[in-house]
mmCIF file of C-alpha atoms in Angstrom:
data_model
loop_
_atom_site.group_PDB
_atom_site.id
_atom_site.type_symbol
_atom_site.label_atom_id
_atom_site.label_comp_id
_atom_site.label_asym_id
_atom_site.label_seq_id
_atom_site.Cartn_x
_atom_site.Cartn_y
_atom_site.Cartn_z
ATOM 1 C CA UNK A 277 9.709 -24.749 15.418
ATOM 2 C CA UNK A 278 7.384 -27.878 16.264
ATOM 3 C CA UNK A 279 8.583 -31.144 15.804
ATOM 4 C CA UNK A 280 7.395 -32.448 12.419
ATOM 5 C CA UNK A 281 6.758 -35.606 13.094
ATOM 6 C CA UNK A 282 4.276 -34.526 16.448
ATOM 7 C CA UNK A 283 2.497 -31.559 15.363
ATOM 8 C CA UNK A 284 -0.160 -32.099 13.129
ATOM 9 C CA UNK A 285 -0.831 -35.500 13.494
ATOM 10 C CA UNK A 286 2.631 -36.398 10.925
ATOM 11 C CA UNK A 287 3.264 -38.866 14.263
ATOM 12 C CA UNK A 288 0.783 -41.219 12.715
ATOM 13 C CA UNK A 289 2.251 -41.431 9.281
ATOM 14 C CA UNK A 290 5.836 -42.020 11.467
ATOM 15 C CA UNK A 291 4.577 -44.486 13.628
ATOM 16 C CA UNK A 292 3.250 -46.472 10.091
ATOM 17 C CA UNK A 293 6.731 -46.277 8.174
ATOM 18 C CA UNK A 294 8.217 -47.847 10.758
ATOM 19 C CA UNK A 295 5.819 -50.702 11.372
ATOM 20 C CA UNK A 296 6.207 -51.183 7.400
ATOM 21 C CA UNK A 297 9.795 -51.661 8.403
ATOM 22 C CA UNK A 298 9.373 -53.819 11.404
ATOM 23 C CA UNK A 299 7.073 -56.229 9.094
ATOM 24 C CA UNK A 300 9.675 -55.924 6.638
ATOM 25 C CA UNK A 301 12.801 -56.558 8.634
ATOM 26 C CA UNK A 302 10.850 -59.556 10.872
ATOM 27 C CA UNK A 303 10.356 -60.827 6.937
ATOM 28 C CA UNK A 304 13.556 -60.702 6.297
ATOM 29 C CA UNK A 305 15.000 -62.284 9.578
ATOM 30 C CA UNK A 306 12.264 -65.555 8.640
ATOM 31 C CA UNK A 307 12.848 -65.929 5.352
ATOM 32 C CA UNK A 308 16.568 -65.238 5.355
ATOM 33 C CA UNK A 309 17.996 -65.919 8.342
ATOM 34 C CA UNK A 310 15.259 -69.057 9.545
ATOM 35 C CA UNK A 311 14.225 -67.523 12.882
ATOM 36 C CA UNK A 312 11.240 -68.748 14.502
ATOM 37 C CA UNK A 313 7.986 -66.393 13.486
ATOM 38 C CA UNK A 314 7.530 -65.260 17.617
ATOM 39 C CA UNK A 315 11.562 -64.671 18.115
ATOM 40 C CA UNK A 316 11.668 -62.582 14.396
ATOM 41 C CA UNK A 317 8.864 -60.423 15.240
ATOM 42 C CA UNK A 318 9.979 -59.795 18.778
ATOM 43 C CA UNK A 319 13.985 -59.317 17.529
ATOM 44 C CA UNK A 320 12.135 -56.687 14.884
ATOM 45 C CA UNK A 321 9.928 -55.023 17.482
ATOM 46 C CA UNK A 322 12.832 -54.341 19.948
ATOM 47 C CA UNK A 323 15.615 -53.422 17.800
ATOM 48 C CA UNK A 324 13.704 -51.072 15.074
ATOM 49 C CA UNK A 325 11.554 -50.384 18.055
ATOM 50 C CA UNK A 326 14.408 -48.712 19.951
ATOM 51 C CA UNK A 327 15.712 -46.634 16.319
ATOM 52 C CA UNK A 328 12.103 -45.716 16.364
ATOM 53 C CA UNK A 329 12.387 -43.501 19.165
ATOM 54 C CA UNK A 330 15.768 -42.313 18.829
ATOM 55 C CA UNK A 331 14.453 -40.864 15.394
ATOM 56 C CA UNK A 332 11.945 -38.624 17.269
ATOM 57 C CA UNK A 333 15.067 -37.174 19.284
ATOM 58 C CA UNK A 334 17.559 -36.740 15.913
ATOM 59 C CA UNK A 335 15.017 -33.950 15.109
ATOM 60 C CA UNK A 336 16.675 -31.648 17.874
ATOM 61 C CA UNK A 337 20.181 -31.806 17.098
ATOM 62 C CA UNK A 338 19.280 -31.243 13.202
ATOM 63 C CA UNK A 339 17.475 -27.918 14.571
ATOM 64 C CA UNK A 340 19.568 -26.643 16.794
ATOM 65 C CA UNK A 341 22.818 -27.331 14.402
ATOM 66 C CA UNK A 342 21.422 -26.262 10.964
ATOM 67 C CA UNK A 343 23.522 -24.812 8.526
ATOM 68 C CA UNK A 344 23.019 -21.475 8.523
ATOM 69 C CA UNK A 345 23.853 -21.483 12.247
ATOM 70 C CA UNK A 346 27.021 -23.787 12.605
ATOM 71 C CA UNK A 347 30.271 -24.043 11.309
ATOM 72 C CA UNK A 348 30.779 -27.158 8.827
ATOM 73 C CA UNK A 349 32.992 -28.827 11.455
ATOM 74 C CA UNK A 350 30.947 -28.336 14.356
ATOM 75 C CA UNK A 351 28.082 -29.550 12.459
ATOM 76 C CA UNK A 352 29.768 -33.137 11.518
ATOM 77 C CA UNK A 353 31.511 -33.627 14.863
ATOM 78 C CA UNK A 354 27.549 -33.251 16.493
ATOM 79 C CA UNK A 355 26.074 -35.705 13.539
ATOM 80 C CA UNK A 356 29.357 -38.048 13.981
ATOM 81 C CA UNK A 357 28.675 -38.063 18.409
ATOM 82 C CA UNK A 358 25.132 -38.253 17.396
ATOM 83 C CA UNK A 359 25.480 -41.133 15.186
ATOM 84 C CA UNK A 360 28.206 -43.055 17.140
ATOM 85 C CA UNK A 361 26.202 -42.515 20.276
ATOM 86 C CA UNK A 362 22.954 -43.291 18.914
ATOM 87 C CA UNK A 363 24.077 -46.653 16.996
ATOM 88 C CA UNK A 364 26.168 -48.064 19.795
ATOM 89 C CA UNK A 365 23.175 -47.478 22.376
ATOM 90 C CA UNK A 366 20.763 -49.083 20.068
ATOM 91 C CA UNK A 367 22.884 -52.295 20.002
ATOM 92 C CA UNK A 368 23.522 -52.228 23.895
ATOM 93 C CA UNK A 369 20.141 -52.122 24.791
ATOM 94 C CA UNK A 370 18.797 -54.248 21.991
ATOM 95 C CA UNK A 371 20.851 -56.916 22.637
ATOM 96 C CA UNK A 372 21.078 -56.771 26.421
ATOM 97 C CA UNK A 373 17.222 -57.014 25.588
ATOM 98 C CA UNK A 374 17.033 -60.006 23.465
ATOM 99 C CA UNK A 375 19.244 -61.988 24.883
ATOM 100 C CA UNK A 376 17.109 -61.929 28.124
ATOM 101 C CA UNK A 377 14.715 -63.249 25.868
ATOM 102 C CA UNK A 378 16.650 -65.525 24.260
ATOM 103 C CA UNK A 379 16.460 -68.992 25.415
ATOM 104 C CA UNK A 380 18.440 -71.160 22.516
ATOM 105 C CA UNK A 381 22.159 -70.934 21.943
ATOM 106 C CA UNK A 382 21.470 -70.920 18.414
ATOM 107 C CA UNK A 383 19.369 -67.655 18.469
ATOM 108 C CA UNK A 384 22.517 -65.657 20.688
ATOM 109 C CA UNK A 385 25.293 -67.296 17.693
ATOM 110 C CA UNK A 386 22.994 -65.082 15.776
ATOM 111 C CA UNK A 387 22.874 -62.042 17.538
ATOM 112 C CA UNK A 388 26.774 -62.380 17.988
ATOM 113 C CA UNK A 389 27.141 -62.433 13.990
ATOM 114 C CA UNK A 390 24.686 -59.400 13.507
ATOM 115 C CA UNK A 391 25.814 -56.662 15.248
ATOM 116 C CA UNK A 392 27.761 -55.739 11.930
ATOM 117 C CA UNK A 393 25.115 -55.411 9.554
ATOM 118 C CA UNK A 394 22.568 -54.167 12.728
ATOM 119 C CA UNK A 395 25.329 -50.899 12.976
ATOM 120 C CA UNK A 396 25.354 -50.501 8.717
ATOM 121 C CA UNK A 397 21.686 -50.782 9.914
ATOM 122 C CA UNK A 398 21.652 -48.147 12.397
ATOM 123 C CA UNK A 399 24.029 -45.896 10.480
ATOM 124 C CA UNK A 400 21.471 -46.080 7.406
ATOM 125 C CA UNK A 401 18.166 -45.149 9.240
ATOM 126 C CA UNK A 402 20.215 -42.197 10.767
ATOM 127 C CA UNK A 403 21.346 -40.660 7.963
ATOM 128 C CA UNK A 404 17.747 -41.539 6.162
ATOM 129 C CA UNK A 405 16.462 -39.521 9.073
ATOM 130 C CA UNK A 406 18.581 -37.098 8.947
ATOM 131 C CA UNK A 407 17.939 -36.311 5.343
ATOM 132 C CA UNK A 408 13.813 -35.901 5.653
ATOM 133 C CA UNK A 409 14.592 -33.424 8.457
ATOM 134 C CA UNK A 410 16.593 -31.344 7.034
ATOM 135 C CA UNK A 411 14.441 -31.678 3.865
ATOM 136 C CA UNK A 412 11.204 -30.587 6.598
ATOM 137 C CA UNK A 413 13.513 -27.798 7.773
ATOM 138 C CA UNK A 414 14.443 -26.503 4.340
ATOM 139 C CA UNK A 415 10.602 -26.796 3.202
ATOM 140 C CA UNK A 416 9.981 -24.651 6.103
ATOM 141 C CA UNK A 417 12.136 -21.938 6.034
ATOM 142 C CA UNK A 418 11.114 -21.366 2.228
ATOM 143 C CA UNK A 419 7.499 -21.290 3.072
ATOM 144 C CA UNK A 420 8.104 -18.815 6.015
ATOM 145 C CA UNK A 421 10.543 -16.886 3.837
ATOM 146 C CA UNK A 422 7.885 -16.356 1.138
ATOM 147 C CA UNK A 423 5.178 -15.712 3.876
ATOM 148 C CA UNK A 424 7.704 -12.743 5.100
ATOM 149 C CA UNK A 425 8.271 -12.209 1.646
ATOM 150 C CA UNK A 426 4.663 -11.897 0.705
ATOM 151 C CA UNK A 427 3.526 -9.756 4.063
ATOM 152 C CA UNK A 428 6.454 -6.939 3.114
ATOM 153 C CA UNK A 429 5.271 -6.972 -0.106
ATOM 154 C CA UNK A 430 1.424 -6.004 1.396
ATOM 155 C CA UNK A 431 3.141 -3.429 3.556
ATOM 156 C CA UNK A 432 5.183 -1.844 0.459
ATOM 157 C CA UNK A 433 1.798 -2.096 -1.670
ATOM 158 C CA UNK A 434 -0.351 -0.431 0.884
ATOM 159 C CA UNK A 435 2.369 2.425 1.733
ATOM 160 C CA UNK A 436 2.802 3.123 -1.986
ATOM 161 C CA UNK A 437 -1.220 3.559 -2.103
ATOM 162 C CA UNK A 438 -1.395 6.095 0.748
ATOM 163 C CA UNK A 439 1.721 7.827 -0.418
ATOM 164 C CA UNK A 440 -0.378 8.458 -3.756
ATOM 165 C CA UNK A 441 -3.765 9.455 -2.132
ATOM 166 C CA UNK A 442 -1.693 12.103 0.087
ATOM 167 C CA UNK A 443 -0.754 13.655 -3.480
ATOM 168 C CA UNK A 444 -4.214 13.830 -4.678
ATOM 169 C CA UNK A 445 -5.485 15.606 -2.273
ATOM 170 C CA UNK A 446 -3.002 17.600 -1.899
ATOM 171 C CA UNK A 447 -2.819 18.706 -5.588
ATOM 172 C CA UNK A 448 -6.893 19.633 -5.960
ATOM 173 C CA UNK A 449 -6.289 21.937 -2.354
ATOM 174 C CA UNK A 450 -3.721 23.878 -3.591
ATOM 175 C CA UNK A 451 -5.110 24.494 -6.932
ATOM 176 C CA UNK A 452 -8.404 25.486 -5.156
ATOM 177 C CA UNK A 453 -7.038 27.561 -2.683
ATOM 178 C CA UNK A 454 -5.220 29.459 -5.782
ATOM 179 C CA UNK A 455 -8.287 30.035 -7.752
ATOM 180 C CA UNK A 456 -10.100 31.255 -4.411
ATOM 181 C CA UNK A 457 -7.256 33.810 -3.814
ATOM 182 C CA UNK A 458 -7.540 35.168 -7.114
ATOM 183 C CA UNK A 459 -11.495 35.487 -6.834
ATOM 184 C CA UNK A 460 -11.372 37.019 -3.732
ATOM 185 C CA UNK A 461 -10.404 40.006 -5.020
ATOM 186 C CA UNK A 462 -12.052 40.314 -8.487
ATOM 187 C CA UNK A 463 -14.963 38.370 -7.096
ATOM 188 C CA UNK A 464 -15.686 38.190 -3.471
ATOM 189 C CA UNK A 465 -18.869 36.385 -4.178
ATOM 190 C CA UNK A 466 -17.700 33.876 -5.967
ATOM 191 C CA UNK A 467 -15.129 33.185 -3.678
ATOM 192 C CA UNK A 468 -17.550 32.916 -0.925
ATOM 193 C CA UNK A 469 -19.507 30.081 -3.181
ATOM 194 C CA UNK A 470 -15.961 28.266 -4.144
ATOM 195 C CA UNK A 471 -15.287 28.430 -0.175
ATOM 196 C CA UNK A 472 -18.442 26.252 0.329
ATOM 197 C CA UNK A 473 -18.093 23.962 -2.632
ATOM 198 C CA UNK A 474 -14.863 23.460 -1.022
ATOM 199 C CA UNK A 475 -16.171 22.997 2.509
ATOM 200 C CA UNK A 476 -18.392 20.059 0.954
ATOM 201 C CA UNK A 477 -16.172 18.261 -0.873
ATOM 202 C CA UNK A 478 -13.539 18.280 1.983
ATOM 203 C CA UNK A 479 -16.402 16.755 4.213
ATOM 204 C CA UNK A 480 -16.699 14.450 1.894
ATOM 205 C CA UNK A 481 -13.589 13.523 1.036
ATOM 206 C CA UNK A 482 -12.547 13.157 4.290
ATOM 207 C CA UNK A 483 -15.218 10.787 5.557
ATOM 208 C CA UNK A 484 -14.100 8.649 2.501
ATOM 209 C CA UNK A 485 -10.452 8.693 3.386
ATOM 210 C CA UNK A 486 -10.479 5.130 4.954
ATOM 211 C CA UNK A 487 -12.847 3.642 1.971
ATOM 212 C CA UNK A 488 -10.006 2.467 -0.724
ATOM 213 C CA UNK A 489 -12.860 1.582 -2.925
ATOM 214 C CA UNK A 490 -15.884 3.916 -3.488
ATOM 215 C CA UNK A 491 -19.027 3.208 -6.008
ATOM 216 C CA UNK A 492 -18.988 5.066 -8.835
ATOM 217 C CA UNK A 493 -21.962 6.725 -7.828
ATOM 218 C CA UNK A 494 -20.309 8.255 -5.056
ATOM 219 C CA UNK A 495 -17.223 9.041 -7.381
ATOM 220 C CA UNK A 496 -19.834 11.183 -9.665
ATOM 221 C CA UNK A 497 -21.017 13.209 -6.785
ATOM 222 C CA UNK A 498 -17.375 13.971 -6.014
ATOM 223 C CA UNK A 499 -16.461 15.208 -8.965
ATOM 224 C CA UNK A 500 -19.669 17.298 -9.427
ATOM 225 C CA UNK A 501 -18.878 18.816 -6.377
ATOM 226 C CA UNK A 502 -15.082 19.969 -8.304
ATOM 227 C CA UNK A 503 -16.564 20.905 -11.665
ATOM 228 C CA UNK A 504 -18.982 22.813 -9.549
ATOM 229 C CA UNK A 505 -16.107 24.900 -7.655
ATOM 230 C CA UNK A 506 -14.340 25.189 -10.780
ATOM 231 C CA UNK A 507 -17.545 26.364 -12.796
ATOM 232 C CA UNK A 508 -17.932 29.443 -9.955
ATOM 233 C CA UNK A 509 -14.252 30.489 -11.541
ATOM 234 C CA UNK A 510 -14.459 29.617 -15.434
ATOM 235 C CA UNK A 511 -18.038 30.314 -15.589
ATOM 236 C CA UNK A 512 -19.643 29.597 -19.087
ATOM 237 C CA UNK A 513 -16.243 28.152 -20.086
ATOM 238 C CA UNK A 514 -16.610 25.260 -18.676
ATOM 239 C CA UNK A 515 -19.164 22.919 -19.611
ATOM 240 C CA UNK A 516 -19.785 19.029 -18.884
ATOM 241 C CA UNK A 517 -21.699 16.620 -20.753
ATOM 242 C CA UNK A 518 -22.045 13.207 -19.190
ATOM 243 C CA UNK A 519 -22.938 9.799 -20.466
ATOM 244 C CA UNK A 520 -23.412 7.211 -17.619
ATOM 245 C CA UNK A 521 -25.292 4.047 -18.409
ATOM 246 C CA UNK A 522 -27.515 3.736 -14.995
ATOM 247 C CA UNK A 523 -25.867 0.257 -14.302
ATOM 248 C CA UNK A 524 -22.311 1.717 -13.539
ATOM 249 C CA UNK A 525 -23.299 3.742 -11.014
ATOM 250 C CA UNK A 526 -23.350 0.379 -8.302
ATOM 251 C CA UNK A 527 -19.932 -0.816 -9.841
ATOM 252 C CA UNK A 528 -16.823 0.194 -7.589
ATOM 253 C CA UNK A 529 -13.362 2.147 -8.549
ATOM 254 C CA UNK A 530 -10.677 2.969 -6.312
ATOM 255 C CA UNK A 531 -11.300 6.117 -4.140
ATOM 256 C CA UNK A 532 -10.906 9.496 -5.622
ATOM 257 C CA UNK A 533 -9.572 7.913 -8.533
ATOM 258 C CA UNK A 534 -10.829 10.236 -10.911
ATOM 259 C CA UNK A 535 -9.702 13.736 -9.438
ATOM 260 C CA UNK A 536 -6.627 13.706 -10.972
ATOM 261 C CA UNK A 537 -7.761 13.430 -14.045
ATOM 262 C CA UNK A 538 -10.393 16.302 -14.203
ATOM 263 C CA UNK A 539 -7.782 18.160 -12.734
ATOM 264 C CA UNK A 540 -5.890 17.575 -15.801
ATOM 265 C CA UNK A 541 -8.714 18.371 -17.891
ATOM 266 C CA UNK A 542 -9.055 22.048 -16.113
ATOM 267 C CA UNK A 543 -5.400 22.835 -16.273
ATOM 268 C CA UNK A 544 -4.869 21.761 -19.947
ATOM 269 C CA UNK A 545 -8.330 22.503 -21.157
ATOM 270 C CA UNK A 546 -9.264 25.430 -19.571
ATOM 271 C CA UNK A 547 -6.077 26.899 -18.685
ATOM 272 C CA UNK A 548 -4.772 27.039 -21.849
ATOM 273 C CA UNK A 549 -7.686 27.971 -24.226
ATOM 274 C CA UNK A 550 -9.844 31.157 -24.650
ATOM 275 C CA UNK A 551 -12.763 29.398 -25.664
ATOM 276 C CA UNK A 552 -15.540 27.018 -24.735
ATOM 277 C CA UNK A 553 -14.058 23.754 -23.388
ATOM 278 C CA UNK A 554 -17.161 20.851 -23.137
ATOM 279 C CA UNK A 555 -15.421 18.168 -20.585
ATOM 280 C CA UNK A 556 -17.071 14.968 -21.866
ATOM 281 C CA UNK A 557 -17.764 11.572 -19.487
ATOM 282 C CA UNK A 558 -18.840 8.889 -20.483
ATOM 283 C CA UNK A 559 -19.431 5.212 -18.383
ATOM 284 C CA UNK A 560 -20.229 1.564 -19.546
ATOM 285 C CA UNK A 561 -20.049 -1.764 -18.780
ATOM 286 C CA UNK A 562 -18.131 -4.547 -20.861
ATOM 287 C CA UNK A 563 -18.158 -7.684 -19.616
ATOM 288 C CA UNK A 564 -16.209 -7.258 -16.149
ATOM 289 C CA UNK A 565 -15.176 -3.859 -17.002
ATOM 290 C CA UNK A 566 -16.064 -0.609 -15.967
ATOM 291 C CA UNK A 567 -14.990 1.516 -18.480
ATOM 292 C CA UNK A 568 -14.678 5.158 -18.024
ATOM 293 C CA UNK A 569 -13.750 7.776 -20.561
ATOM 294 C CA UNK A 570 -12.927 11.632 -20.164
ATOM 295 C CA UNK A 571 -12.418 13.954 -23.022
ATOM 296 C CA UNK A 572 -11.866 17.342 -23.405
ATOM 297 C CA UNK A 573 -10.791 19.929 -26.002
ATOM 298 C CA UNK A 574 -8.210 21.505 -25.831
ATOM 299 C CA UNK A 575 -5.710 24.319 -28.036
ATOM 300 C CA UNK A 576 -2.906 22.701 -29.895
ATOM 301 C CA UNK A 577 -1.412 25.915 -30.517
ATOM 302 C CA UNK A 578 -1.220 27.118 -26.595
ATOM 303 C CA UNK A 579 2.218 26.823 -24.891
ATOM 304 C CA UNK A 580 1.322 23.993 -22.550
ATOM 305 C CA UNK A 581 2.007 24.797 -18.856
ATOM 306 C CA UNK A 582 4.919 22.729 -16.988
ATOM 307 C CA UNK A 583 4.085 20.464 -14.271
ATOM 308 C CA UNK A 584 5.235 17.352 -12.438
ATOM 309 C CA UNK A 585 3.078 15.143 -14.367
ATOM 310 C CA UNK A 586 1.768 13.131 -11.339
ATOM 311 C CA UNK A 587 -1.751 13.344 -11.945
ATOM 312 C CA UNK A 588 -2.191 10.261 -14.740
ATOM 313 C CA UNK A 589 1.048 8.944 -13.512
ATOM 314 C CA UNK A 590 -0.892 8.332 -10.053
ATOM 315 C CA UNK A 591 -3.809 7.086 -11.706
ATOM 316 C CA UNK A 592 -1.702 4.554 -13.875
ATOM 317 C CA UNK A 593 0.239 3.600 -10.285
ATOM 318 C CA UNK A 594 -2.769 3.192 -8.713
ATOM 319 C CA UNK A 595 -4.264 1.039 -10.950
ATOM 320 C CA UNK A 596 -1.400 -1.155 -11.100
ATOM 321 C CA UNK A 597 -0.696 -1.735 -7.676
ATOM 322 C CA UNK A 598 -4.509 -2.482 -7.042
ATOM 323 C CA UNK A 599 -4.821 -5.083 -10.023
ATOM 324 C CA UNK A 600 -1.751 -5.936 -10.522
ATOM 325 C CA UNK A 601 -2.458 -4.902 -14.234
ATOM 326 C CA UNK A 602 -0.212 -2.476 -15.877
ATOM 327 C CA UNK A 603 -2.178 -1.028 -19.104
ATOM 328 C CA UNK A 604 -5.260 0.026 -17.597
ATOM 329 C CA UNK A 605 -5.096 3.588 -18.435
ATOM 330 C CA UNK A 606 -5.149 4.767 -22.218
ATOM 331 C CA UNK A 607 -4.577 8.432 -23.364
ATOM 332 C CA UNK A 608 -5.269 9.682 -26.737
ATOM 333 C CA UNK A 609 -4.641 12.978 -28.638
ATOM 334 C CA UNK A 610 -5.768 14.323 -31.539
ATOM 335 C CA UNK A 611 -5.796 17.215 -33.364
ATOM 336 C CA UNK A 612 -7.868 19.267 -30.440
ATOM 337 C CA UNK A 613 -9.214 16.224 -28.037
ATOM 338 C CA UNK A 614 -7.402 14.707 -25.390
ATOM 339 C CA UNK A 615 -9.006 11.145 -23.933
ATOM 340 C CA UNK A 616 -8.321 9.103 -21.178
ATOM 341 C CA UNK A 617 -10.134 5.510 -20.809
ATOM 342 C CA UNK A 618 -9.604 3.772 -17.258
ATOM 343 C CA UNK A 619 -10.189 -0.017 -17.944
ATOM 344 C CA UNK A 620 -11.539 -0.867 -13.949
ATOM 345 C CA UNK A 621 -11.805 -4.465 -13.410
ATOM 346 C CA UNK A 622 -15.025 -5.377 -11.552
ATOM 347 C CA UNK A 623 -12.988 -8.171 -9.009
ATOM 348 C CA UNK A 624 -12.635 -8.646 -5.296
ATOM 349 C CA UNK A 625 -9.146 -6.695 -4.341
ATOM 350 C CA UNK A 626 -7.222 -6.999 -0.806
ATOM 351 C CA UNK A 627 -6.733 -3.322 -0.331
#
């Protein structure tokens, strides 16, 4: 660590407390003690003068015997050597100075008689010292502290987000691969057609898989391209309706963040009913909001299948380690329908 009080220009601000105190204590020696103006301001020049720059130098041994890394002993015996050693060769040289200067008898009586309050005087501007650098040093390790604190927290955010785009994709693969095995042998064709929906989406999920946030434009297309491979298996099953108000398509969501949730739409809409399912989306603006909502119907009566329940529980994740909200993902269920609205704030984000 730089010294504080010469990095950063803090030596100016130093350099002006202690001419405050040199006008002060030159006061002081006129007014109080009836020096001559010339022999007060020279006494005050040399002797706070000399404390001046041993303050610079009291900055080391606070650093290199801070708290953390000394014993409590060892760190008074090297502030008691420091202090002893620092005092007692302020008042050697000061006064081996002044009285050089000194011409009058009167003026060296003087000096004689203030070498006790000169040490209470020494002793006070070390410990005063002392104090604002271990205050700097304290102020400093907090701030570097919450800078470490704030830089693991990035890390931990960022591996969290890939940890829950490696699931998505993931997920939609295997359930594709699935309905592609099944196809190919009651279907080749289809299978064939489901192979090449598949191809394109890959493509272009993959040459999104550094984007963390995509238009929602480009999140349409994405999913059309899923519906599509799942419409070559359901057939006229499956059905979408969508609602998009043209201005949403230029506002921006988190990559692939709606997969997971028309996968949850197949595998408890479809899945589990033997009729027509209509998959519903619908897209608006409020304010700062993109608001997206996803409906489909779905049999109340059906035994529901068992699964790990990641898919909205990513989505909610997501959301909340990008925004740093926690309720922007609302489900509802009624009698047939199942909804989910994703509140997406329109701000800049870091990821």
């Amino acid at each position: 660590m730089n010294h504080p009080f010469i990095r950063n220009r803090n030596i100016i601000i130093y350099t002006g407390i202690w001419l405050v105190i040199s006008i002060l204590f030159a006061f002081g020696l006129f007014y109080f003690n009836d020096l001559e103006v010339k022999m007060a301001a020279i006494d005050s020049a040399i002797f706070n003068g000399i404390f001046y720059g041993l303050g610079l130098s009291y900055w080391f041994n606070v650093r290199y015997s801070s708290f953390d890394k000394s014993q409590l002993l060892n760190l008074i015996i090297s502030h008691v050597a420091a202090l002893v050693i620092s005092v007692g060769l302020a008042l050697f040289i000061s006064n081996s100075i002044l009285t050089r200067l000194a011409g009058e008898e009167e003026y060296l009586n003087f000096l004689r008689e203030s070498l006790p309050w000169r040490g209470a005087l020494g002793l006070m501007y070390y410990f005063i010292i002392i104090l604002v650098y271990y205050l700097i040093l304290y102020y400093d390790d907090v701030n570097e502290k919450n800078q470490e604190r704030s830089q693991l927290e990035t890390m931990l955010k960022s591996s969290e987000l890939e940890m829950l785009k490696s699931q998505i994709n993931p997920h939609f693969i295997f359930n594709s691969l699935n309905s592609i095995a099944s196809l190919t042998i009651i279907s080749p064709e289809k299978a064939r057609d489901m192979v090449v929906k598949l191809s394109e989406f890959l493509r272009y999920s993959l040459g999104k898989e550094n984007d963390q946030m995509n238009t929602m434009n480009d999140e349409i297309t994405n999913i059309m391209l899923y519906l599509d491979i799942e419409k070559v298996r359901f057939g006229d099953r499956l059905s979408v309706e969508t609602n998009i108000e043209k201005d949403c398509l230029a506002l921006h969501l988190p990559n692939l963040i709606l997969q997971p949730i028309f996968e949850n739409t197949i595998k408890h809409g479809i899945y589990e009913s033997l009729e027509q399912v209509t998959i519903k989306l619908k897209a608006w603006q409020e304010q700062n909001l993109l608001r997206i909502e996803v409906s489909n119907q779905f049999d109340p009566n059906a035994v529901g299948k068992k699964g790990k329940g990641i898919g909205l529980k990513n989505v909610t994740e997501r959301l909340r380690l990008i925004y740093g909200v926690p309720q922007l993902v609302v489900t509802e269920k009624t009698d047939n329908l199942f909804t989910v609205r994703l509140d997406i704030p329109q701000i800049a984000t870091d990821v």
